[in-house]
Short mmCIF file of C-alpha atoms and ligand atoms in Angstrom, two decimals:
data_model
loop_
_atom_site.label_atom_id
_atom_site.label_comp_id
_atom_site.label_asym_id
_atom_site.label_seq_id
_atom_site.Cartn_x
_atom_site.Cartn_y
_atom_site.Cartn_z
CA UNK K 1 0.00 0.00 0.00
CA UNK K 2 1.11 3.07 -1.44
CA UNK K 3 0.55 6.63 0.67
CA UNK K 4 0.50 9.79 -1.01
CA UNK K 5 0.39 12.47 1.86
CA UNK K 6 -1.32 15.90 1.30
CA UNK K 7 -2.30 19.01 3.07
CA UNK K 8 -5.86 19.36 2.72
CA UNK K 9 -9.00 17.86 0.21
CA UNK K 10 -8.03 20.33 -2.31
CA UNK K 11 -4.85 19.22 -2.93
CA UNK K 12 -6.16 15.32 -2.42
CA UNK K 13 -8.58 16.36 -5.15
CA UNK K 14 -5.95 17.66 -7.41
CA UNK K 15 -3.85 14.23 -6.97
CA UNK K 16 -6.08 12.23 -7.23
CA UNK K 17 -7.68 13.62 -10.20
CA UNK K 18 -3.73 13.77 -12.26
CA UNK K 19 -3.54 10.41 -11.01
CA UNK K 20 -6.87 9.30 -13.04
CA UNK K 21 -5.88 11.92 -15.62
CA UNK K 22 -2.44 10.07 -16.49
CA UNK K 23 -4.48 6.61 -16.75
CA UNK K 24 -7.03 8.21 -19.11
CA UNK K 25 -4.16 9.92 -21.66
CA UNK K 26 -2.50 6.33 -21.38
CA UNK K 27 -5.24 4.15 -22.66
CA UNK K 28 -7.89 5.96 -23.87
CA UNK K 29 -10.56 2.88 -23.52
CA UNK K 30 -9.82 2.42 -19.75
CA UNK K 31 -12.46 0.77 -17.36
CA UNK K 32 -12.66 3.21 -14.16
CA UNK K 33 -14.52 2.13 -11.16
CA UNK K 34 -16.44 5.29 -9.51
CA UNK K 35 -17.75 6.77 -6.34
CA UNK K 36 -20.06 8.66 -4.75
CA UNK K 37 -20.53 10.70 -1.53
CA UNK K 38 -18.64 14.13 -0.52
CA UNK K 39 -14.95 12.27 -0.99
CA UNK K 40 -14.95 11.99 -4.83
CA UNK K 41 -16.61 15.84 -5.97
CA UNK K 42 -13.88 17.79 -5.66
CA UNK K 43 -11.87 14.77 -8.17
CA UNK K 44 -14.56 15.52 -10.05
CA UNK K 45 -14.37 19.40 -10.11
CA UNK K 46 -11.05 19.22 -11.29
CA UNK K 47 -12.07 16.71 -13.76
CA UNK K 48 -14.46 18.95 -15.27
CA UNK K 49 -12.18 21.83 -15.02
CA UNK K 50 -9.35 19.52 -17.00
CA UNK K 51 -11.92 18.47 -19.73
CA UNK K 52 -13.47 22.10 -20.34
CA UNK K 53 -9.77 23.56 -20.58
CA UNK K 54 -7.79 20.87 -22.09
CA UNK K 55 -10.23 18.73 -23.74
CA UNK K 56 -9.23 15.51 -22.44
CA UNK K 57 -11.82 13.19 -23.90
CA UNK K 58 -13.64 10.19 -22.22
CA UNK K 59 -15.24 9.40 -25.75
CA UNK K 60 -13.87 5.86 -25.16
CA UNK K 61 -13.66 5.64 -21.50
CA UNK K 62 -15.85 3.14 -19.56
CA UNK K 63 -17.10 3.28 -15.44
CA UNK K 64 -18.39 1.45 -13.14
CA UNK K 65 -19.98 2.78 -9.44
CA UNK K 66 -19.56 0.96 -6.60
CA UNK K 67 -23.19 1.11 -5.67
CA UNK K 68 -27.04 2.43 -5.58
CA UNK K 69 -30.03 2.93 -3.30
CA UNK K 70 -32.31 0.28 -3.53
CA UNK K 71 -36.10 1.69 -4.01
CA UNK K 72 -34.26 5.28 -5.94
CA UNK K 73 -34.68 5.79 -9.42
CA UNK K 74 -32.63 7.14 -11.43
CA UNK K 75 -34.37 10.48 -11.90
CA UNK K 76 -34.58 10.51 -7.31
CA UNK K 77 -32.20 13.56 -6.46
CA UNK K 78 -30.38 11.46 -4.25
CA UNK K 79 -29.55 8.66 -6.38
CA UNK K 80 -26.03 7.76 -7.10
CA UNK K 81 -27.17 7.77 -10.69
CA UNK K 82 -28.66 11.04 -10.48
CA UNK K 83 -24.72 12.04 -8.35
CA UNK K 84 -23.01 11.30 -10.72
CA UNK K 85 -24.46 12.86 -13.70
CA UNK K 86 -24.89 15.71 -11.83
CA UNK K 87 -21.08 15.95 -10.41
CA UNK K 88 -19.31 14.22 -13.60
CA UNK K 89 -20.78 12.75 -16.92
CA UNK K 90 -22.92 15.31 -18.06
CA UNK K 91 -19.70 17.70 -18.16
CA UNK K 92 -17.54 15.43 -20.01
CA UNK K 93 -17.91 13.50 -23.54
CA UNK K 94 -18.27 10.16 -21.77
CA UNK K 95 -20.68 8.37 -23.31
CA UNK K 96 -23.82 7.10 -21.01
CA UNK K 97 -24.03 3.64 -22.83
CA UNK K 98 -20.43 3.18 -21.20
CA UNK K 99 -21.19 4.34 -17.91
CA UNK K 100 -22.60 1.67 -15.62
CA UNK K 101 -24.33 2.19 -12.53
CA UNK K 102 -26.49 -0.85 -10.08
CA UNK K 103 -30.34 0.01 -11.24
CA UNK K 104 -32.11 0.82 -7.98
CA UNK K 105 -35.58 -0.05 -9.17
CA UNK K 106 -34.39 -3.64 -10.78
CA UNK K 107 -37.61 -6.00 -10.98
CA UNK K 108 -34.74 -8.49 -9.63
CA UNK K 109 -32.35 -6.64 -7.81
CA UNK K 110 -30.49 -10.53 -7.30
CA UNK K 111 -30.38 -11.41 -10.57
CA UNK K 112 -28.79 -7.49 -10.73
CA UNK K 113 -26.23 -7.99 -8.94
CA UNK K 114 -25.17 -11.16 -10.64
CA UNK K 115 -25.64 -9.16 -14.28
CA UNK K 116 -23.46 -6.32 -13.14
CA UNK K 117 -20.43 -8.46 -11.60
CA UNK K 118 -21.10 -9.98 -15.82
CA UNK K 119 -21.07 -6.51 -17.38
CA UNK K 120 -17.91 -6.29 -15.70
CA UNK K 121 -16.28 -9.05 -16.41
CA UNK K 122 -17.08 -8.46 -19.87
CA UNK K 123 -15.09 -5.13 -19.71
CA UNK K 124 -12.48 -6.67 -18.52
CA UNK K 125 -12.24 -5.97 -15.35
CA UNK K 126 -11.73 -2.43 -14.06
CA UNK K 127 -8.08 -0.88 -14.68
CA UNK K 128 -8.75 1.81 -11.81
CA UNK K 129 -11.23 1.85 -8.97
CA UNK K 130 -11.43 5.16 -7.10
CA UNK K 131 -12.89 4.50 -3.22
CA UNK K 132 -13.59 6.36 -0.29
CA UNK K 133 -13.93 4.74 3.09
CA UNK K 134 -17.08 4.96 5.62
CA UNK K 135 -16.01 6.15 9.48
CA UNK K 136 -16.91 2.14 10.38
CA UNK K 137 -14.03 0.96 7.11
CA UNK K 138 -17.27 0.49 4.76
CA UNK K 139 -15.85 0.78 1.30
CA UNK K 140 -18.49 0.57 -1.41
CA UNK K 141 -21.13 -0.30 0.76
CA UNK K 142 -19.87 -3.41 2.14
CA UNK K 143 -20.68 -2.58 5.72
CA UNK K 144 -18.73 -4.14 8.67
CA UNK K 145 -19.16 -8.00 8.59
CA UNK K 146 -19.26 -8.11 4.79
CA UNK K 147 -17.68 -11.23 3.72
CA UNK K 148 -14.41 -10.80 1.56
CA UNK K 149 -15.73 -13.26 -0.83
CA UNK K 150 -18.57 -11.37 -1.71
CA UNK K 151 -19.41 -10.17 -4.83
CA UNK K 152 -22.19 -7.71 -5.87
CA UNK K 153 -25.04 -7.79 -3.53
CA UNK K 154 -27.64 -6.60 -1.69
CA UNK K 155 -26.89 -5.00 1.76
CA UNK K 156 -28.36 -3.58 4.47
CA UNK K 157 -27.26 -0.30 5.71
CA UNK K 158 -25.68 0.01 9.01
CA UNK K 159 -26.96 2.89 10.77
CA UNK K 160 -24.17 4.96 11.18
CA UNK K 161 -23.85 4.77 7.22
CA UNK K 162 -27.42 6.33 7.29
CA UNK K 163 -26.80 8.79 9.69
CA UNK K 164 -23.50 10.24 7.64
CA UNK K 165 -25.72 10.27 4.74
CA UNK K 166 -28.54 11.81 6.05
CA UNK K 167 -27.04 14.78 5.28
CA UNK K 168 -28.24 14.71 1.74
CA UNK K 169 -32.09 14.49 2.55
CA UNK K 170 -34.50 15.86 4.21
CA UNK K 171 -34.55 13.34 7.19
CA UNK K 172 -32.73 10.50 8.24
CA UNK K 173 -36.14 8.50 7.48
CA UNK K 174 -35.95 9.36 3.97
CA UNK K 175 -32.79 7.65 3.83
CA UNK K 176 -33.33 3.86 1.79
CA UNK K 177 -31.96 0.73 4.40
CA UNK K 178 -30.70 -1.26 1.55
CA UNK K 179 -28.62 -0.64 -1.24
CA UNK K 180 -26.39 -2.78 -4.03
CA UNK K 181 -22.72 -2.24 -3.87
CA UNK K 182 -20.10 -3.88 -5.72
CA UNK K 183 -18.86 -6.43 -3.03
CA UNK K 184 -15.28 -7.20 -1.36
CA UNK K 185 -14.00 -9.62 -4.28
CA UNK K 186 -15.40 -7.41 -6.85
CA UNK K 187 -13.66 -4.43 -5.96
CA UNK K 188 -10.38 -6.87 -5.18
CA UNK K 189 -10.17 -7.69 -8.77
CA UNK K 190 -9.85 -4.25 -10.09
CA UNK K 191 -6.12 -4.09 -11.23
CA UNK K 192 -5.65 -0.53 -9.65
CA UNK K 193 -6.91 0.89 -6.52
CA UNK K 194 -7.32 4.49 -4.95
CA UNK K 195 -8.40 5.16 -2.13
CA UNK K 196 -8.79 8.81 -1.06
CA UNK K 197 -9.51 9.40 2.48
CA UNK K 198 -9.66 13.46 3.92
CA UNK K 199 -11.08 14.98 7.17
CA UNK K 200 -10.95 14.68 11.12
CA UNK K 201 -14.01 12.09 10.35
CA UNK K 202 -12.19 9.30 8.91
CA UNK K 203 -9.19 9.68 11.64
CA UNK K 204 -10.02 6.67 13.17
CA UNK K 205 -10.64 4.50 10.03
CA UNK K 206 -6.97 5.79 8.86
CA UNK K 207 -5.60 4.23 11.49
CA UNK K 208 -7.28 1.38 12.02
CA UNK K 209 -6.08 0.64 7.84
CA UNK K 210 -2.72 1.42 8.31
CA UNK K 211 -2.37 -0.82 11.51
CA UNK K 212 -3.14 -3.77 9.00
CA UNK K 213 -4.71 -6.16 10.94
CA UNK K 214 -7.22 -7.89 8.29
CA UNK K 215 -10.55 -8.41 9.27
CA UNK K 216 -14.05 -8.30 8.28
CA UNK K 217 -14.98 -6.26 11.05
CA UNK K 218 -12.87 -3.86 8.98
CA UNK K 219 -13.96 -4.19 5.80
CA UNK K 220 -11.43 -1.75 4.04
CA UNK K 221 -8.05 -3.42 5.36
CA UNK K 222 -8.58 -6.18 2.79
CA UNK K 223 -6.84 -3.19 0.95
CA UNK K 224 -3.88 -4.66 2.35
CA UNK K 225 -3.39 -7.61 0.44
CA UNK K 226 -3.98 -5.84 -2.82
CA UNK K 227 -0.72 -5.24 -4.52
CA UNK K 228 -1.64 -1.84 -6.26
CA UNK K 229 -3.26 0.35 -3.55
CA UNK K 230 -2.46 3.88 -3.56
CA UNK K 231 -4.05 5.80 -0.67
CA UNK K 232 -3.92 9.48 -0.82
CA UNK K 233 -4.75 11.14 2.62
CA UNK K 234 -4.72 14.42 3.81
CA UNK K 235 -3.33 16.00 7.60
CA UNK K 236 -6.34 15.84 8.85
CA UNK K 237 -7.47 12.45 8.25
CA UNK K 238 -3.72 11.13 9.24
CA UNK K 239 -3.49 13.11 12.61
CA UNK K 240 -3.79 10.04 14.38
CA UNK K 241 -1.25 7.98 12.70
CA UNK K 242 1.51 10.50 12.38
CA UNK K 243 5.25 9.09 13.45
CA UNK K 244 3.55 5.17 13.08
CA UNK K 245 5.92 3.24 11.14
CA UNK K 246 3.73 1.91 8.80
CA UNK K 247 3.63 3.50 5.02
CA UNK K 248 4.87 2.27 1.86
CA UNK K 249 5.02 -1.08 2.50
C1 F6R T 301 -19.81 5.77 -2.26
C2 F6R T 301 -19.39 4.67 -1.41
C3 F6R T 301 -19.05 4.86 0.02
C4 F6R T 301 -18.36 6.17 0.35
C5 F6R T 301 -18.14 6.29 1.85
C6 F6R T 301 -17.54 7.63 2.24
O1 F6R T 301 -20.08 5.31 -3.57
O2 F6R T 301 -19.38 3.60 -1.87
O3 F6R T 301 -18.23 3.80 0.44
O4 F6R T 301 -17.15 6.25 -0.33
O5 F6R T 301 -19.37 6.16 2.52
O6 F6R T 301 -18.46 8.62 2.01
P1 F6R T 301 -18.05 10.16 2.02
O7 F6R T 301 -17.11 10.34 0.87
O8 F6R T 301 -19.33 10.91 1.80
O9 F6R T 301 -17.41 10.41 3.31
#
């Protein structure tokens, strides 16, 4: 695991989003795995900002997000589907038949899941997954006591998860229980993986990563046995972990 150290989200945002950048200019047809929630937007500013200044296409570019609100459509305002054409693809030339999100109103969400682990597959596999991490080491939405075999399922959201997300709706009521997220083993197989992580909120979750111990209690320090993790943090989210002899391993 690979840490890139910065000052604040700004400057995460800017890393991050030269880090995806570089990928992109490489192959032009890459497969990019894609978040929601307040971690990934400012990636996505810059993103915009890239694309409407230097043209960098995404004419050939796939994505896949890690996950959706079951019982949202797509038209919902809080609806990763509705995120992330608000935040990303309708400021860029991607093309929506390439970009791939879990339907939220499937007629079957299992059968779903087991379509969209296919539809990736078929692409390949993704070359680079971008992920935050929940306070409780959620990443997608595999909550804590998600299996690492899993693949893309349905899940139940813990209620902390709700809480931090309440923030988006009206009331913490309004917020779905269940959503489908890419699971442990599907994110596992993407070749690349970056993790951003920024704030005094995810101090704890920082360290508990970078202390390594593997668990499913943890869900994100599977991250560990991944061979191309890059985690880009900022001060605040590494407070707790400063002068631990752990990085770069
Ligand atoms: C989002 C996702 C979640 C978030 C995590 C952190 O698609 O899968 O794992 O990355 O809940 O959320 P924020 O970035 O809002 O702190």
């Amino acid at each position: 695991m690979k840490l890139i150290e910065v000052k604040d989200y700004q400057e995460m945002s800017q890393v991050a989003a030269d880090y995806l950048l570089s990928k992109v200019k490489k192959s032009k047809n890459v497969t990019l795995g894609l978040a929601t929630g307040g971690t990934p937007q400012g990636l996505y500013e810059v993103l915009i900002h890239d694309h409407q200044q230097n043209g960098t296409s995404y004419q050939y570019v796939s994505s896949f997000n890690l996950d959706e609100y079951i019982g949202l459509s797509g038209k919902h305002p809080n609806s990763y589907y509705h995120y992330m054409n608000d935040n990303l693809f309708k400021h860029i030339d991607i093309d929506s038949e390439n970009t791939h999100i879990p339907s939220g109103k499937a007629a079957d969400p299992a059968k779903e899941c087991e379509a969209y682990d296919e539809k990736i597959r078929s692409h390949g596999g993704i070359d680079l997954q971008i992920l935050g991490i929940g306070s409780n080491g959620h990443i997608g939405f595999n909550e804590p006591g998600t299996s690492f075999e899993s693949n893309t399922h349905i899940v139940e959201l813990a209620e902390s998860t709700r809480e931090a997300n309440a923030r988006y709706f009206d009331s913490i009521d309004d917020v779905p229980t269940h959503a489908i997220t890419m699971g442990i083993s599907s994110i596992m197989k993407s070749k690349e993986i970056l993790l951003l992580v920024s704030g005094e909120a995810k101090q704890a979750a920082m360290k508990k990563l970078v202390e390594g111990k593997i668990s499913e209690d943890f869900p994100a320090s599977i991250l560990n046995q991944h061979d191309h993790v890059t985690v880009i943090a900022d001060e605040e989210a590494l407070a707790l972990v400063k002068g631990l002899e752990f990085l770069n391993r």
